C-alpha cells in the first residue's frame, strides 16, 4: 500500500521555495531536530540559551516531551488508499493546517528580522501568527506583513490607559484576535539564561562579543538592524530598570498579575476573538467559558515559568471534558506526529514557538516555510498509517502506553 505522493490541494501553492530547493532542504534537514542542530551553531550562545532553556532543573520541559512520547496510535490495515485532509476550522476561520506560530518575546534577538519573516510565512500559508507584547517590532512595524489570521498576545499592563492604547494600536495595525497570557505572574529564574551572560536589555560585554563573533551571519544581520529592543513598549517605558532580575525585562515595569476582573475588563474592551493562554486546570476552563472567553490555550509556557507543573498533554483530556470552548495547545510539540497526538486527545489547534525559531536560526527566511512542509508531510505519513482521512478520524486510534 503506497502513500499518496501529492500534497492536499490546500497546500499546493503555499510554499514559495522552488521545488528543487525544497528537495535539497528535505535531504539535509528532514526533521525539526536537524533545524535545531544547525540553529544552535548559527545563534550566539547567550541567545541560544534564551530560546532553548526552561527554568529550574528543566523538569517540566523534559516532562512535556516524555509524556507526549507515551501517546501512541494503533495502526490500521486494509483501509485502501488514503489522501489525508489536514484542513480544519478555528474561531470561524477555515484553515489549511491545524497549527500556527506561537509568540516568543524578543523574537528579533533570536534571529534578525524574525517577526516580519514569521508574519509573512504565516500569511503565505494562511495560518495564525501571534506576536508578543515584548517583540522587537511594534504592531505598526509589522502591519504590512500580516495575513488575515494575525493575533496579538498581551502581557497585561497595569495602567488602564496603556492597556487601552495597546488594544487600539493592535486593532489599527490589523490584529484580529487578542491573546491574554495569564501564567507569568512573576519573572522566572531561567538559570541557563543567566549563566550565559544575557541581560535585558542585552549588554555587549567582552564575553557576549566573543559569542557573537562565532556567528557571522547573525552578527551582520543584527548590525544592519541595530541591537534588538522592545519597540512595541518603547512609548510606555519611562523608568529605569536598575535592580531588576537579569531574566526580567522592561515589560515587567508595565505588567500586572491579572485577576478575574481583569479578564472581564478585556472582554468588554476587545470586540474580536478573545483567547486566554496558560490554562492548566479544568475548573479554570469552565469559569473562563462563563466569563466570555472565545477559546482557551492549554500551556505551561514550554517549561519556562514553573518547574513543578505537569505536562500539557497530561492535563488536556480533563480540560477538554470540562469545557465546550475551542482549545489551543502548546509545549513540547516537535513533529507532525505530536500535532496528531494533541488533536487526538482534545486540542482543536496547536501552536509552536521554539520550533519556528529553530527554523529561522537554521535557514533564515526560508526556515519557516520548510518547517511547515516538514510538519505537513509528517502528518500525512502518519495519518496514512492510521487510515485517517481527516483530523476527526484520530481519537479511535489512540493507544495510551
Short mmCIF file of N, CA and C in Angstrom, two decimals, residues 67-133:
data_model
loop_
_atom_site.label_atom_id
_atom_site.label_comp_id
_atom_site.label_asym_id
_atom_site.label_seq_id
_atom_site.Cartn_x
_atom_site.Cartn_y
_atom_site.Cartn_z
N UNK A 67 5.97 12.84 28.24
CA UNK A 67 4.56 12.46 28.25
C UNK A 67 3.96 12.42 26.85
N UNK A 68 4.41 13.27 25.96
CA UNK A 68 3.95 13.19 24.57
C UNK A 68 4.35 11.85 23.96
N UNK A 69 5.55 11.38 24.28
CA UNK A 69 6.03 10.12 23.71
C UNK A 69 5.22 8.92 24.20
N UNK A 70 4.48 9.08 25.29
CA UNK A 70 3.66 7.98 25.79
C UNK A 70 2.35 7.83 25.01
N UNK A 71 2.01 8.81 24.21
CA UNK A 71 0.75 8.77 23.46
C UNK A 71 1.01 8.07 22.12
N UNK A 72 0.45 6.89 21.98
CA UNK A 72 0.61 6.13 20.75
C UNK A 72 -0.69 5.99 19.99
N UNK A 73 -0.62 5.39 18.83
CA UNK A 73 -1.78 5.10 17.99
C UNK A 73 -1.70 3.66 17.52
N UNK A 74 -2.82 3.03 17.35
CA UNK A 74 -2.86 1.70 16.78
C UNK A 74 -3.02 1.80 15.27
N UNK A 75 -2.03 1.35 14.50
CA UNK A 75 -2.13 1.47 13.03
C UNK A 75 -3.29 0.65 12.48
N UNK A 76 -3.78 1.09 11.34
CA UNK A 76 -4.87 0.40 10.65
C UNK A 76 -4.32 -0.35 9.44
N UNK A 77 -5.00 -1.41 9.03
CA UNK A 77 -4.61 -2.13 7.82
C UNK A 77 -5.82 -2.26 6.90
N UNK A 78 -5.52 -2.52 5.65
CA UNK A 78 -6.55 -2.81 4.63
C UNK A 78 -7.61 -1.71 4.56
N UNK A 79 -7.15 -0.49 4.66
CA UNK A 79 -8.09 0.63 4.62
C UNK A 79 -8.14 1.30 3.24
N UNK A 80 -7.42 0.71 2.27
CA UNK A 80 -7.41 1.29 0.94
C UNK A 80 -6.57 2.54 0.88
N UNK A 81 -6.58 3.18 -0.28
CA UNK A 81 -5.77 4.39 -0.46
C UNK A 81 -6.37 5.54 0.36
N UNK A 82 -5.47 6.28 0.98
CA UNK A 82 -5.89 7.39 1.83
C UNK A 82 -5.14 8.65 1.39
N UNK A 83 -5.87 9.72 1.20
CA UNK A 83 -5.26 11.02 0.93
C UNK A 83 -5.68 11.95 2.06
N UNK A 84 -4.88 12.04 3.11
CA UNK A 84 -5.30 12.78 4.31
C UNK A 84 -5.59 14.25 4.03
N UNK A 85 -6.62 14.73 4.66
CA UNK A 85 -7.02 16.13 4.60
C UNK A 85 -6.60 16.79 5.91
N UNK A 86 -5.70 17.75 5.85
CA UNK A 86 -5.17 18.41 7.04
C UNK A 86 -5.95 19.66 7.43
N UNK A 87 -6.97 19.99 6.69
CA UNK A 87 -7.68 21.25 6.94
C UNK A 87 -8.52 21.17 8.20
N UNK A 88 -8.80 22.34 8.75
CA UNK A 88 -9.61 22.43 9.96
C UNK A 88 -10.25 23.81 9.98
N UNK A 89 -11.03 24.07 11.00
CA UNK A 89 -11.56 25.42 11.22
C UNK A 89 -11.31 25.78 12.68
N UNK A 90 -11.09 27.06 12.90
CA UNK A 90 -10.86 27.53 14.27
C UNK A 90 -11.36 28.96 14.38
N UNK A 91 -12.20 29.20 15.36
CA UNK A 91 -12.79 30.52 15.60
C UNK A 91 -13.41 31.08 14.33
N UNK A 92 -14.10 30.21 13.61
CA UNK A 92 -14.82 30.65 12.42
C UNK A 92 -13.98 30.78 11.17
N UNK A 93 -12.70 30.46 11.25
CA UNK A 93 -11.81 30.56 10.09
C UNK A 93 -11.51 29.18 9.54
N UNK A 94 -11.67 29.01 8.23
CA UNK A 94 -11.25 27.77 7.57
C UNK A 94 -9.75 27.86 7.34
N UNK A 95 -9.01 26.85 7.82
CA UNK A 95 -7.55 26.88 7.76
C UNK A 95 -7.04 25.60 7.10
N UNK A 96 -5.97 25.69 6.31
CA UNK A 96 -5.47 24.51 5.60
C UNK A 96 -4.69 23.55 6.48
N UNK A 97 -4.27 24.02 7.67
CA UNK A 97 -3.42 23.23 8.57
C UNK A 97 -3.87 23.45 10.01
N UNK A 98 -3.65 22.48 10.89
CA UNK A 98 -4.12 22.60 12.26
C UNK A 98 -3.09 23.20 13.22
N UNK A 99 -2.15 23.98 12.71
CA UNK A 99 -1.13 24.57 13.59
C UNK A 99 -0.77 25.98 13.15
N UNK A 100 -0.22 26.74 14.11
CA UNK A 100 0.20 28.11 13.83
C UNK A 100 1.45 28.46 14.60
N UNK A 101 1.81 29.75 14.57
CA UNK A 101 3.06 30.23 15.13
C UNK A 101 2.79 30.95 16.45
N UNK A 102 3.33 30.40 17.54
CA UNK A 102 3.12 30.95 18.88
C UNK A 102 4.08 32.12 19.14
N UNK A 103 3.72 32.98 20.08
CA UNK A 103 4.57 34.14 20.38
C UNK A 103 5.78 33.76 21.23
N UNK A 104 6.90 34.39 20.93
CA UNK A 104 8.08 34.36 21.81
C UNK A 104 8.58 35.79 21.90
N UNK A 105 8.78 36.25 23.12
CA UNK A 105 9.29 37.60 23.30
C UNK A 105 10.68 37.77 22.70
N UNK A 106 10.96 38.96 22.23
CA UNK A 106 12.28 39.29 21.65
C UNK A 106 12.66 38.34 20.52
N UNK A 107 11.70 38.02 19.66
CA UNK A 107 11.99 37.14 18.52
C UNK A 107 13.17 37.64 17.69
N UNK A 108 13.23 38.95 17.52
CA UNK A 108 14.28 39.52 16.68
C UNK A 108 15.67 39.41 17.27
N UNK A 109 15.78 39.08 18.56
CA UNK A 109 17.07 38.77 19.15
C UNK A 109 17.51 37.37 18.72
N UNK A 110 16.54 36.46 18.63
CA UNK A 110 16.85 35.08 18.26
C UNK A 110 17.34 35.01 16.82
N UNK A 111 16.62 35.68 15.92
CA UNK A 111 17.10 35.79 14.54
C UNK A 111 16.69 37.16 14.00
N UNK A 112 17.61 37.91 13.43
CA UNK A 112 17.30 39.26 12.95
C UNK A 112 16.13 39.26 11.96
N UNK A 113 15.19 40.16 12.19
CA UNK A 113 14.02 40.25 11.32
C UNK A 113 13.02 39.14 11.53
N UNK A 114 13.07 38.47 12.70
CA UNK A 114 12.22 37.30 12.92
C UNK A 114 10.75 37.61 12.76
N UNK A 115 10.28 38.70 13.36
CA UNK A 115 8.83 38.97 13.33
C UNK A 115 8.29 39.14 11.92
N UNK A 116 8.89 39.96 11.06
CA UNK A 116 8.36 40.03 9.69
C UNK A 116 8.51 38.73 8.92
N UNK A 117 9.61 37.99 9.14
CA UNK A 117 9.76 36.69 8.48
C UNK A 117 8.61 35.76 8.87
N UNK A 118 8.30 35.70 10.16
CA UNK A 118 7.25 34.80 10.63
C UNK A 118 5.87 35.27 10.17
N UNK A 119 5.65 36.56 10.20
CA UNK A 119 4.35 37.08 9.76
C UNK A 119 4.11 36.78 8.29
N UNK A 120 5.15 36.95 7.46
CA UNK A 120 4.98 36.67 6.03
C UNK A 120 4.75 35.18 5.78
N UNK A 121 5.49 34.33 6.49
CA UNK A 121 5.31 32.89 6.32
C UNK A 121 3.89 32.48 6.70
N UNK A 122 3.39 33.03 7.82
CA UNK A 122 2.03 32.70 8.24
C UNK A 122 1.02 33.17 7.22
N UNK A 123 1.22 34.36 6.66
CA UNK A 123 0.30 34.87 5.64
C UNK A 123 0.33 33.98 4.40
N UNK A 124 1.53 33.55 3.99
CA UNK A 124 1.67 32.69 2.80
C UNK A 124 0.94 31.37 2.98
N UNK A 125 0.97 30.84 4.20
CA UNK A 125 0.37 29.53 4.46
C UNK A 125 -1.04 29.63 5.04
N UNK A 126 -1.52 30.85 5.23
CA UNK A 126 -2.85 31.09 5.78
C UNK A 126 -3.03 30.41 7.13
N UNK A 127 -2.02 30.59 8.00
CA UNK A 127 -2.10 30.07 9.37
C UNK A 127 -1.92 31.25 10.34
N UNK A 128 -2.34 31.09 11.59
CA UNK A 128 -2.20 32.19 12.56
C UNK A 128 -0.74 32.49 12.90
N UNK A 129 -0.47 33.77 13.07
CA UNK A 129 0.79 34.23 13.64
C UNK A 129 0.45 35.11 14.83
N UNK A 130 1.03 34.79 15.99
CA UNK A 130 0.77 35.52 17.22
C UNK A 130 2.04 36.25 17.64
N UNK A 131 1.99 37.56 17.70
CA UNK A 131 3.15 38.36 18.07
C UNK A 131 3.07 38.71 19.55
N UNK A 132 4.21 38.78 20.20
CA UNK A 132 4.29 39.07 21.63
C UNK A 132 4.24 40.57 21.89
N UNK A 133 3.70 40.93 23.05
CA UNK A 133 3.78 42.32 23.51
C UNK A 133 5.23 42.80 23.52
#
